CSV table of C-alpha atoms in Angstrom, one decimal:
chain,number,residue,atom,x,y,z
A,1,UNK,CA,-34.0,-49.5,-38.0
A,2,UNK,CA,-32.4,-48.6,-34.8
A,3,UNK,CA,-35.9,-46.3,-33.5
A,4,UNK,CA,-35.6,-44.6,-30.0
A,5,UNK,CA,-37.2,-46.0,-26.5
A,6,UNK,CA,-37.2,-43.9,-23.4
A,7,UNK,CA,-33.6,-45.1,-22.4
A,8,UNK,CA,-32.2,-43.2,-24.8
A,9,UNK,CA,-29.9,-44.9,-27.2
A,10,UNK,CA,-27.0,-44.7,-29.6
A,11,UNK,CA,-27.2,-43.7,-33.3
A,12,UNK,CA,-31.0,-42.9,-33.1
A,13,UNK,CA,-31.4,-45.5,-30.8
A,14,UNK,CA,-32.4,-49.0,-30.6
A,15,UNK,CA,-35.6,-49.6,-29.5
A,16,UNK,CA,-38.7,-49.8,-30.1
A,17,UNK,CA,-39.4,-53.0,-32.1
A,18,UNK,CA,-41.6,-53.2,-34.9
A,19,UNK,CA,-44.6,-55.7,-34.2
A,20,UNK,CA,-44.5,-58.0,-36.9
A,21,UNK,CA,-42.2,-60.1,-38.9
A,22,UNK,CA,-39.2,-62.1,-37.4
A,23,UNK,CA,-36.1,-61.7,-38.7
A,24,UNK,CA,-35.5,-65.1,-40.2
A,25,UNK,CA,-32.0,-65.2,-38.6
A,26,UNK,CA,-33.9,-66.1,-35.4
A,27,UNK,CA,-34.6,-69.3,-36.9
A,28,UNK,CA,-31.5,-70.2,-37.7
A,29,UNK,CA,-28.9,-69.1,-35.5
A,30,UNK,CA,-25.7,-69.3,-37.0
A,31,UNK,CA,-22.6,-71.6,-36.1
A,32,UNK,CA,-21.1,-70.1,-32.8
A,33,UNK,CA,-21.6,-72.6,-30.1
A,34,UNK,CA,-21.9,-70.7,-26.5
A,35,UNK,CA,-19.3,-71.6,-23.7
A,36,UNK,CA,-21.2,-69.2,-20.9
A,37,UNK,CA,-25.3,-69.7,-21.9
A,38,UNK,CA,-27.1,-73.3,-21.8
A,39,UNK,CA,-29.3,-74.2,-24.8
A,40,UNK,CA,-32.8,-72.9,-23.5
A,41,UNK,CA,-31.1,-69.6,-22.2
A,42,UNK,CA,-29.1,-69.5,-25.9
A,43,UNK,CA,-32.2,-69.8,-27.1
A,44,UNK,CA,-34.2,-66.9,-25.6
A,45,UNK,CA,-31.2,-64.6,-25.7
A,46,UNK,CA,-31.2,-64.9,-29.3
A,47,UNK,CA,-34.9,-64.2,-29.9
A,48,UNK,CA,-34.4,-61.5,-27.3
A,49,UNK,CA,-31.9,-59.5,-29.5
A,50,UNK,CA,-33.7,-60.3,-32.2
A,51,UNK,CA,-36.1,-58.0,-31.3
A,52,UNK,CA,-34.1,-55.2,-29.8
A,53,UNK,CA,-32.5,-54.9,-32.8
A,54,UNK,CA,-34.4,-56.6,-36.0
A,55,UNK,CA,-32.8,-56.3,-39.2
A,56,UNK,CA,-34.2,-54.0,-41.7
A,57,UNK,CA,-33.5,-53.0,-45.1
A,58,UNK,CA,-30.6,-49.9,-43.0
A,59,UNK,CA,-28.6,-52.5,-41.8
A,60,UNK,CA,-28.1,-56.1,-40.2
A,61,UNK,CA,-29.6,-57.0,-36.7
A,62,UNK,CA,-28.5,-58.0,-33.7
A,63,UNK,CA,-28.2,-61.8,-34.9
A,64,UNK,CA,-26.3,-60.9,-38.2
A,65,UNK,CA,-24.1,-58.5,-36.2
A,66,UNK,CA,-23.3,-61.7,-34.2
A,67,UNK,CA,-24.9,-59.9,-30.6
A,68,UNK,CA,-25.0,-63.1,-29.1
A,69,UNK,CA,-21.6,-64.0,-29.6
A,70,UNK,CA,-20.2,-61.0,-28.5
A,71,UNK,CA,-22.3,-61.2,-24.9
A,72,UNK,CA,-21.6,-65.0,-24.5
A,73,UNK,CA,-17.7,-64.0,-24.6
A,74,UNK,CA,-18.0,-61.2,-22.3
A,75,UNK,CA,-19.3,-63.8,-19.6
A,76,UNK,CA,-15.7,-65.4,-19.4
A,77,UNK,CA,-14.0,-62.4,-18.7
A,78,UNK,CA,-13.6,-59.9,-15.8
A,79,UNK,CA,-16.4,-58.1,-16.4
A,80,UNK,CA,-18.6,-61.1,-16.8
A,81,UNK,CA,-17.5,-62.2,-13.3
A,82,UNK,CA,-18.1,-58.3,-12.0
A,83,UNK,CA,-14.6,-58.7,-10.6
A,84,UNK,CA,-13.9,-54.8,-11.0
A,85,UNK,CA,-17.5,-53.7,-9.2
A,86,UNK,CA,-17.8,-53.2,-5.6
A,87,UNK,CA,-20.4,-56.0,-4.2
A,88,UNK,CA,-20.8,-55.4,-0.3
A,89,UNK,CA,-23.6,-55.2,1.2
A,90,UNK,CA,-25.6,-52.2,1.8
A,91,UNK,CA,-27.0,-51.9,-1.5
A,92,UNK,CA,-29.3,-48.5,-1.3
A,93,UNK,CA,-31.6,-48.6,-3.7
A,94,UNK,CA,-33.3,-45.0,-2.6
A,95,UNK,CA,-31.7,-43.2,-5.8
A,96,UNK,CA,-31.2,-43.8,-9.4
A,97,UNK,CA,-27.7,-41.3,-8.1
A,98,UNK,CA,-26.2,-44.0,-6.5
A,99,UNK,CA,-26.0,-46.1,-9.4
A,100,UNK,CA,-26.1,-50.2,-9.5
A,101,UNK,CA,-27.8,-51.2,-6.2
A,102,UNK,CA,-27.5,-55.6,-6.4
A,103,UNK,CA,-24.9,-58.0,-5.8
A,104,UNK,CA,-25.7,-59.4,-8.9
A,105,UNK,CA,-22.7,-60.2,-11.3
A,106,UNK,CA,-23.4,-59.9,-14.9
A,107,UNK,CA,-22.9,-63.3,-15.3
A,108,UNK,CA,-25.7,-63.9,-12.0
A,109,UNK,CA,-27.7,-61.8,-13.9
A,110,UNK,CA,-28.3,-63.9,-16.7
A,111,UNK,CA,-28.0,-67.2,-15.2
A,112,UNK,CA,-30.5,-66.6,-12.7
A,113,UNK,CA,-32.8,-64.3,-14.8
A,114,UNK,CA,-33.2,-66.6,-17.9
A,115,UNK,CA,-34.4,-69.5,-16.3
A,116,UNK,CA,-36.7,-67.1,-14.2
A,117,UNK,CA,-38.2,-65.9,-17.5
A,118,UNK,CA,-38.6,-69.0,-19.1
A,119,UNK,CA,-40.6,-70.4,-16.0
A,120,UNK,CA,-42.7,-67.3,-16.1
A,121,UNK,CA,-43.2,-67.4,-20.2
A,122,UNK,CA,-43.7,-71.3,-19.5
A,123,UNK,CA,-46.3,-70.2,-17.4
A,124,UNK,CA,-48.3,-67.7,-19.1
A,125,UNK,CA,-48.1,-69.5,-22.7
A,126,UNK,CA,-47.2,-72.9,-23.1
A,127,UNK,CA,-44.5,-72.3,-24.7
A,128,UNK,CA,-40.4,-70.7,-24.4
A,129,UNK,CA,-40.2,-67.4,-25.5
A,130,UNK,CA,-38.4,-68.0,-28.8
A,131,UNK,CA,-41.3,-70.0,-30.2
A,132,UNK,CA,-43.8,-66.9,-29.9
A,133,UNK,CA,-44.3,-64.9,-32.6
A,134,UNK,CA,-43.2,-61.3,-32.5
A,135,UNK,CA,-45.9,-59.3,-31.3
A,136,UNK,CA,-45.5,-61.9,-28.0
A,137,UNK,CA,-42.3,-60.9,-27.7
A,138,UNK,CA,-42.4,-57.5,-27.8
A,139,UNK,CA,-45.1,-57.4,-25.2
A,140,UNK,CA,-43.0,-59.1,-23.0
A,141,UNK,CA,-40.0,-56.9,-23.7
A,142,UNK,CA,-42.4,-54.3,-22.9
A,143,UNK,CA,-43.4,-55.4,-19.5
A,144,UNK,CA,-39.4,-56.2,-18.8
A,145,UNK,CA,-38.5,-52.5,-19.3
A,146,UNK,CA,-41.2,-51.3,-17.2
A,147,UNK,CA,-40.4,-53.9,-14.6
A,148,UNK,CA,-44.0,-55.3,-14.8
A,149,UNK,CA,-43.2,-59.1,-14.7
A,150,UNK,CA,-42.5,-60.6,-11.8
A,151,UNK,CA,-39.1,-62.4,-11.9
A,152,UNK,CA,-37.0,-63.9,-8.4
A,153,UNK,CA,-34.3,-63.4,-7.8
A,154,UNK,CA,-33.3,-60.8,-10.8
A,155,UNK,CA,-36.2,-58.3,-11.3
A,156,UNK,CA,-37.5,-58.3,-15.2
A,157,UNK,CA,-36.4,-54.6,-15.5
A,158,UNK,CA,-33.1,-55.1,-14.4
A,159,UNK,CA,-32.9,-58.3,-16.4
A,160,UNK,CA,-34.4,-56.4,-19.4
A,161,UNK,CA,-31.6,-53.4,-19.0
A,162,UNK,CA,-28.7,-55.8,-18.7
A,163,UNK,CA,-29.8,-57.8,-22.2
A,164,UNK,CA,-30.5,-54.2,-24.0
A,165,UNK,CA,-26.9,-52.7,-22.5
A,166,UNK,CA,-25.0,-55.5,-23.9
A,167,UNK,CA,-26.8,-55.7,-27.2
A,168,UNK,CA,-26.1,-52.3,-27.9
A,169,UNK,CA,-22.0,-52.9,-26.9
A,170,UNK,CA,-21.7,-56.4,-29.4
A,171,UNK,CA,-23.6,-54.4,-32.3
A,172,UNK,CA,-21.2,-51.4,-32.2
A,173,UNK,CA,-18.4,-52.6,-30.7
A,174,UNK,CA,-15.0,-53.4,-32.5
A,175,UNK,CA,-15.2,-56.8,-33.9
A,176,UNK,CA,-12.3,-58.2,-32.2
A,177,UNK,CA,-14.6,-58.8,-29.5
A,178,UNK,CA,-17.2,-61.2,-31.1
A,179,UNK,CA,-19.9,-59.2,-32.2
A,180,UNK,CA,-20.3,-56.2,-35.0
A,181,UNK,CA,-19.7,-58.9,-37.8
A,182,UNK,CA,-17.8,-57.4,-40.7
A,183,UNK,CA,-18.7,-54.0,-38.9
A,184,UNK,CA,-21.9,-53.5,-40.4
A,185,UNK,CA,-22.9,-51.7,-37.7
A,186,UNK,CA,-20.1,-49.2,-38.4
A,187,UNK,CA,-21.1,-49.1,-41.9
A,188,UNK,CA,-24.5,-48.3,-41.4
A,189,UNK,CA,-23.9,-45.3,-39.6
A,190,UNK,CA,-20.3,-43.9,-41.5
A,191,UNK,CA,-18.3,-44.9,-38.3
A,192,UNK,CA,-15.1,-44.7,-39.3
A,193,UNK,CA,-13.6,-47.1,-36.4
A,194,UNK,CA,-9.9,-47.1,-35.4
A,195,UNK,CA,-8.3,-45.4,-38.5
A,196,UNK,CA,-5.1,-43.8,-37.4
A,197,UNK,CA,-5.1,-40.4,-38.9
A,198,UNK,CA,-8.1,-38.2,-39.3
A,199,UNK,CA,-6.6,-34.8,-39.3
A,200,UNK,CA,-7.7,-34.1,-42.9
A,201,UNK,CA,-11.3,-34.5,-41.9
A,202,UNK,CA,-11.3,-32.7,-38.4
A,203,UNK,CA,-12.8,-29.4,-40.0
A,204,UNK,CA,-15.1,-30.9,-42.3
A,205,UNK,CA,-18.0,-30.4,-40.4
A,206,UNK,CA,-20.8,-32.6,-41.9
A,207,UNK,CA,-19.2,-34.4,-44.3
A,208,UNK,CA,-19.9,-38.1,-44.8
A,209,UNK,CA,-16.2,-39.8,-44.2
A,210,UNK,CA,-15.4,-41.4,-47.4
A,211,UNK,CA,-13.0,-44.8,-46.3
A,212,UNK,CA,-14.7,-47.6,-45.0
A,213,UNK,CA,-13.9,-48.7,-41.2
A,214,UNK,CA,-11.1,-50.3,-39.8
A,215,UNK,CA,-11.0,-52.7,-37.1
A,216,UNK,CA,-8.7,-52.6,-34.2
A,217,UNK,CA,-7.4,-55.8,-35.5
A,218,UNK,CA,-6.4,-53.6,-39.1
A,219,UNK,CA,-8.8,-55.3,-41.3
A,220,UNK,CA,-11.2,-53.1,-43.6
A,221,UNK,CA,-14.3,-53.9,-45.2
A,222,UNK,CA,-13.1,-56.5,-47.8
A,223,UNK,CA,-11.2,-58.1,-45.2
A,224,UNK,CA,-7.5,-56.6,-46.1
A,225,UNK,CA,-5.5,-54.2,-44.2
């Protein structure tokens, strides 16, 4: 579970994907209904996480931790719409330094960027990307992060980093935004999450926290306060 890739990841990192298997949570999504993503981009985000993040027997994936969820929310707010980036024109994309170079919204990026992939998965199979089997997937994952697939208007690599960002945010973030569900993220790793007072532990150096996590919202692991 949770192996590195070159981008560097949290908690030992989340990529790279094993090969084979599916987790069978692909196959049967659970109830959320998306407000942001149509069915065919629902679709292929889904079997997209799936892979980032496959469950295993360390801890839940990306569908059990509810990933899509999480990003589907995030759409219809703020961020979603990039209203707090700065979008003007000239974008200089001569240096990684200068940081996000496109006058893509998060929300552009996925709209635009799906559909662009499932035309060009269309194209080279037959077939939408979450009815390949897993070793398809991953090769196309593969190609993504190195940019290798031509995609208009988003590029694949920046499509690619914008799916693996927010998968990694909905797995370990609180679950008051959607994703994380029951924090199992958090109690794969010992994360304690927002308990109030840790000074008894600040000099125990090591040491596995005993107390399950706690939500922003105050709930622990069986659901109580």
């Amino acid at each position: 579970m949770l192996q590195g890739t070159a981008l560097g990841l949290v908690a030992a990192a989340l990529l790279y994907f094993p090969s084979e298997g599916v987790s069978e949570a692909a196959d049967s999504e659970y109830a959320y209904r998306p407000v942001f993503f149509p069915d065919n981009d629902w679709h292929t985000l889904n079997s997209f996480v799936d892979r980032l993040i496959p469950a295993d027997a360390e801890g839940p994936g990306a569908l059990e931790a509810h990933v899509p969820e999480f990003i589907d929310r995030q759409m219809n707010t703020p961020y979603g719409h990039g209203s707090e980036w700065y979008l003007r024109p000239p974008m200089m994309k001569t240096s990684a330094a200068l940081g996000y170079q496109f006058l893509f919204t998060p929300r552009d990026i996925y709209q635009q960027g799906l559909p662009a992939l499932h035309s060009a998965i269309m194209q080279r199979y037959g077939k939408p990307f979450h009815q390949l089997d897993a070793g398809e997937r991953d090769r196309i994952i593969g190609e993504m992060e190195k940019g290798s697939i031509t995609l208009s208007p988003i590029p694949s690599k920046l499509l690619f980093g914008q799916i693996l960002k927010n998968c990694k945010e909905g797995y370990f973030a609180d679950p008051i935004h959607g994703g994380n569900y029951e924090m199992g993220a958090w109690k794969m790793i010992g994360f304690p999450g927002a308990r109030a007072d840790f000074t008894d532990w600040v000099d125990r150096y090591g040491a596995r926290y005993p107390l399950p996590p706690v939500s922003v919202g105050g709930h622990g692991v069986q659901g109580g306060v």
